[in-house]
Each structure stands twice: as C-alpha cells, then as structure tokens.
Coordinates of C-alpha atoms in Angstrom, one line a residue:
Chain A
D1 CA -0.1 0.0 0.0
A2 CA 2.6 2.4 -0.8
M3 CA 1.6 6.0 -1.2
V4 CA 4.6 8.1 -1.4
I5 CA 6.8 6.2 -3.7
Q6 CA 10.5 7.7 -5.0
N7 CA 12.3 6.2 -8.0
P8 CA 15.5 5.0 -7.9
R9 CA 16.2 4.2 -3.7
Y10 CA 19.8 4.9 -4.8
Q11 CA 21.1 6.7 -7.6
V12 CA 24.6 7.3 -8.5
T13 CA 25.9 9.8 -10.7
Q14 CA 28.9 11.8 -11.9
F15 CA 30.3 15.6 -11.1
G16 CA 28.3 17.6 -13.2
K17 CA 26.2 14.9 -14.7
P18 CA 22.5 15.6 -14.9
V19 CA 20.3 13.4 -13.1
T20 CA 16.9 12.9 -12.0
L21 CA 14.6 11.7 -9.2
S22 CA 11.6 10.6 -9.2
C23 CA 8.2 10.8 -7.0
S24 CA 4.8 9.3 -7.0
Q25 CA 2.0 9.6 -5.0
T26 CA -1.1 7.5 -4.7
L27 CA -2.7 9.7 -2.3
N28 CA -4.4 12.2 -4.9
H29 CA -2.8 15.4 -2.8
N30 CA -2.7 18.6 -4.2
V31 CA 1.2 19.7 -2.7
M32 CA 4.2 17.9 -3.4
Y33 CA 7.2 18.6 -1.9
W34 CA 10.9 17.6 -1.9
Y35 CA 13.4 17.7 0.8
Q36 CA 17.4 17.7 0.8
Q37 CA 18.6 16.0 4.1
K38 CA 22.4 15.5 4.6
S39 CA 24.3 12.9 6.9
S40 CA 23.1 13.7 10.7
Q41 CA 21.4 17.0 9.4
A42 CA 17.4 17.8 9.7
P43 CA 15.2 17.7 6.1
K44 CA 15.8 21.2 4.6
L45 CA 12.9 21.9 2.1
L46 CA 14.1 23.2 -1.5
F47 CA 11.0 23.8 -2.9
H48 CA 6.8 22.4 -3.3
Y49 CA 3.8 22.8 -5.7
Y50 CA 0.4 23.1 -5.2
D51 CA -1.4 21.7 -7.8
K52 CA 1.0 23.1 -10.7
D53 CA 2.0 26.7 -8.5
F54 CA 5.5 25.8 -8.3
N55 CA 7.2 27.1 -4.7
N56 CA 10.6 27.7 -4.3
E57 CA 12.7 28.0 -1.4
A58 CA 14.8 31.4 -0.8
D59 CA 18.2 29.5 -0.7
T60 CA 17.6 26.9 -3.2
P61 CA 20.1 26.7 -5.7
D62 CA 19.5 27.2 -9.4
N63 CA 21.1 23.8 -9.6
F64 CA 17.7 22.5 -8.6
Q65 CA 14.8 22.2 -10.6
S66 CA 11.5 20.5 -10.0
R67 CA 9.2 19.0 -12.5
R68 CA 5.2 18.3 -11.9
P69 CA 3.1 17.1 -15.0
N70 CA 0.5 15.9 -13.7
T71 CA -1.3 15.2 -9.8
S72 CA 0.4 11.9 -9.5
F73 CA 3.6 12.9 -10.1
C74 CA 6.8 15.1 -9.6
F75 CA 10.8 15.0 -10.4
L76 CA 13.5 16.5 -9.4
D77 CA 16.5 17.7 -11.8
I78 CA 20.0 18.7 -10.4
R79 CA 21.6 20.1 -13.5
S80 CA 25.4 20.3 -12.6
P81 CA 25.4 17.8 -9.3
G82 CA 28.7 19.0 -7.7
L83 CA 30.2 16.5 -4.6
G84 CA 28.3 18.9 -1.9
D85 CA 25.0 17.5 -3.6
A86 CA 25.6 14.3 -2.4
A87 CA 22.4 13.5 0.0
M88 CA 19.1 11.4 1.0
Y89 CA 16.4 13.7 -0.9
L90 CA 13.2 13.0 -0.2
C91 CA 9.4 13.5 -1.5
A92 CA 6.1 14.7 0.6
T93 CA 3.2 15.2 0.2
S94 CA 0.0 16.7 2.0
R95 CA -3.6 17.2 1.2
G96 CA -3.6 21.3 1.1
L97 CA -2.4 24.1 2.2
R98 CA -5.0 23.8 5.5
R99 CA -3.1 20.6 6.8
D100 CA 0.4 20.8 7.4
T101 CA 0.3 16.7 7.9
Q102 CA 3.0 15.4 5.4
Y103 CA 3.4 12.0 4.0
F104 CA 6.6 11.1 3.1
G105 CA 8.4 8.6 0.8
P106 CA 11.3 6.6 1.4
G107 CA 13.9 9.1 0.0
T108 CA 16.6 8.6 -3.1
R109 CA 19.8 8.5 -1.6
L110 CA 22.1 10.0 -4.4
T111 CA 25.9 9.5 -4.9
V112 CA 27.8 12.1 -6.7
L113 CA 31.4 10.7 -7.6
Chain B
L1 CA 9.4 31.9 11.7
A2 CA 8.9 29.9 14.8
K3 CA 12.9 28.2 15.5
T4 CA 12.6 25.5 17.6
T5 CA 15.1 23.7 20.1
Q6 CA 15.1 20.2 21.1
P7 CA 17.4 18.1 22.8
I8 CA 20.1 16.6 20.7
S9 CA 19.9 13.4 21.9
M10 CA 18.3 10.9 24.8
D11 CA 18.7 7.5 26.1
S12 CA 15.5 5.5 27.4
Y13 CA 15.3 1.6 28.9
E14 CA 12.5 -0.7 27.3
G15 CA 9.7 0.2 28.9
Q16 CA 9.6 3.4 30.1
E17 CA 8.1 6.7 29.7
V18 CA 9.9 9.0 27.3
N19 CA 9.1 12.4 27.3
I20 CA 11.0 14.9 25.0
T21 CA 10.8 18.9 25.0
C22 CA 11.0 21.1 22.4
S23 CA 10.9 24.8 23.2
H24 CA 9.8 27.5 20.3
N25 CA 9.7 31.0 22.3
N26 CA 8.4 32.9 19.2
I27 CA 5.7 30.6 18.6
A28 CA 3.0 32.8 16.7
T29 CA -0.7 32.8 17.2
N30 CA -1.5 30.6 14.3
D31 CA 1.1 27.7 14.4
Y32 CA 0.3 24.5 15.5
I33 CA 3.2 22.2 16.8
T34 CA 4.0 19.0 15.0
W35 CA 6.2 16.1 15.5
Y36 CA 7.7 13.6 13.4
Q37 CA 9.4 10.5 14.0
Q38 CA 12.4 9.3 11.2
F39 CA 13.7 5.7 11.4
P40 CA 17.2 5.9 9.7
S41 CA 17.3 5.5 6.1
Q42 CA 13.6 6.2 5.6
G43 CA 11.4 9.3 5.4
P44 CA 10.1 11.4 8.6
R45 CA 6.5 9.9 9.9
F46 CA 3.5 12.3 11.3
I47 CA 3.3 11.5 14.7
I48 CA 1.2 13.8 16.2
Q49 CA -0.1 17.3 16.0
G50 CA -2.0 20.0 18.5
Y51 CA -2.4 23.7 19.0
K52 CA -2.9 24.1 23.2
T53 CA -3.4 21.7 25.8
K54 CA -3.1 17.7 25.3
V55 CA -4.0 15.6 22.4
T56 CA -3.3 12.1 22.8
N57 CA -3.5 9.3 19.7
E58 CA -2.5 5.4 19.8
V59 CA 1.1 6.9 19.5
A60 CA 1.2 9.6 21.8
S61 CA 0.6 12.4 23.9
L62 CA 1.6 15.7 23.1
F63 CA 1.5 18.4 26.2
I64 CA 1.1 22.3 25.6
P65 CA 1.3 24.9 28.4
A66 CA -1.2 27.3 28.5
D67 CA 1.8 30.0 27.0
R68 CA 2.3 27.7 24.4
K69 CA 6.2 28.2 24.3
S70 CA 7.0 24.7 24.8
S71 CA 5.8 21.3 24.2
T72 CA 6.5 18.1 25.1
L73 CA 6.0 14.8 23.4
S74 CA 5.1 11.7 25.6
L75 CA 6.2 8.3 24.5
P76 CA 5.0 5.6 27.2
R77 CA 6.1 2.5 27.5
V78 CA 9.3 2.7 25.0
S79 CA 10.5 -0.4 22.8
L80 CA 13.8 -0.8 20.6
S81 CA 11.4 0.2 17.6
D82 CA 11.2 3.3 18.9
T83 CA 15.1 4.1 18.6
A84 CA 15.2 7.1 15.9
V85 CA 14.7 10.5 15.4
Y86 CA 12.3 12.9 16.7
Y87 CA 11.6 16.5 14.7
C88 CA 9.5 19.1 16.4
L89 CA 7.9 21.4 13.7
V90 CA 5.8 24.7 14.2
G91 CA 4.3 26.0 11.5
A92 CA 1.2 27.9 10.3
R93 CA -1.7 26.0 8.7
G94 CA -1.7 27.2 5.3
T95 CA 2.2 28.1 5.2
A96 CA 3.2 24.1 3.6
S97 CA 6.4 26.1 2.9
K98 CA 7.2 27.4 6.4
L99 CA 7.8 24.0 8.0
T100 CA 11.4 23.8 9.0
F101 CA 12.6 21.2 10.5
G102 CA 15.0 21.3 13.6
T103 CA 18.1 19.6 15.1
G104 CA 16.0 16.9 15.8
T105 CA 16.4 14.9 19.3
R106 CA 17.9 11.1 18.6
L107 CA 16.3 9.0 20.9
Q108 CA 18.4 5.6 21.8
V109 CA 16.2 3.0 23.3
T110 CA 17.5 -0.2 24.5
L111 CA 17.3 -3.2 26.9

C-alpha cells in the first residue's frame, strides 16, 4: 500500500552529469514537496508544488529544478551535481495547504562521484 | 518563523516513558506544533499535532502549556523499535513552505 513512491532508492551520478529523481503518489494530494537531507542533519525544504503552482525556497540553488507534469508525479532535476549535493532526497505530499501533515516517501540516496 | 530547540539526544530503557521537550519561544498565534519520527534511511513519519493543552493518539501524547512556548512529546512504554530521531516542527496551517525541521532529538532505547 505504498502511498509516496520514490525511484530509484539509490542513484549514483558523476560530477556535473544531470540527474533526475522521481516521486509518485497514490494519495491524490494537492501538494508535493522535495527535501534534501544530508548525513546527520534535518531535512531541508527545497521547494513545493501546490497543484501546478511552484514555490521555491529562497536559498534553494538554481542547480535544482522541479517538474510536476500531473497530480501524481513530481521530478527533481539536478542540472550539474556537485560533490556537495550528495544527500538523501525526500519527497512528501500533503492534502492541501490547510493541513500540515506531510506523508514522506522512503527517499532517494544520491551519490556523486 | 518560529525556531525550535530540542535536546540533541536522549537515552531510555525499554518499557519506560519518554518525554521529549521542545522549546519554541516565538511561536505565533496561528502556529501548530507537529512531531515527526524518522528511522535511519527512511522518510519522516507524522506522529502527532496539536495547538494547545493535550492531544493523545494511539502512538503518543502531546502536552502544550498555556503559553505555548514549549511542548512535550510523551511516548509511553518505549520499545527498541522506538529508537529514532524525533523532530518538533512549528508552523501555521496554510503555509506549507514554512515548515522547518529543527535538529531533532535522537532517542536511543536499550534493554
């Protein structure tokens, strides 16, 4: 009964080589989020979509982009990964902006060589 | 944006009640308090949310004093499987982008 699915669970890329991480949800939630979590640190919000409206956090680097082609899917694109972008990337959803309960996927661990 | 302060780590024995306190001195009137649990290599999982006084569900209780400047997550009779990081978040409903995870409390439960 997976609700928030992230693929792949582990991704290895080379320095500077674009990479795309995928998230899908079966909850039909309006809001989808992407977080970055580095080792032993708290998750850090990168951006979120409310339906098709994109909301970028002020300190999210331009290197990070996102697409949401439909309600169920959301992608995180890292245009030119650096060594410092190695982290766990978490996707989450919530029903709307009226409720803060977020449902997280298992995450994708990105390694940059 | 309300900042939260939690103990970095706590230890407990199995079967004990664990109370984790979170300070949020500049909590705003519209802010709710939410707690998440995160196991290694997994995404955070919602535990409980409250606005004032006491909230209880099948997993935990949340105690919030009248001034709302702090809150306490209470886990009754912890087991080894409760070993995780617990995050306290403060944010207003309707401002999804303002949910910020603090450093979290790493709870270690042993026999």
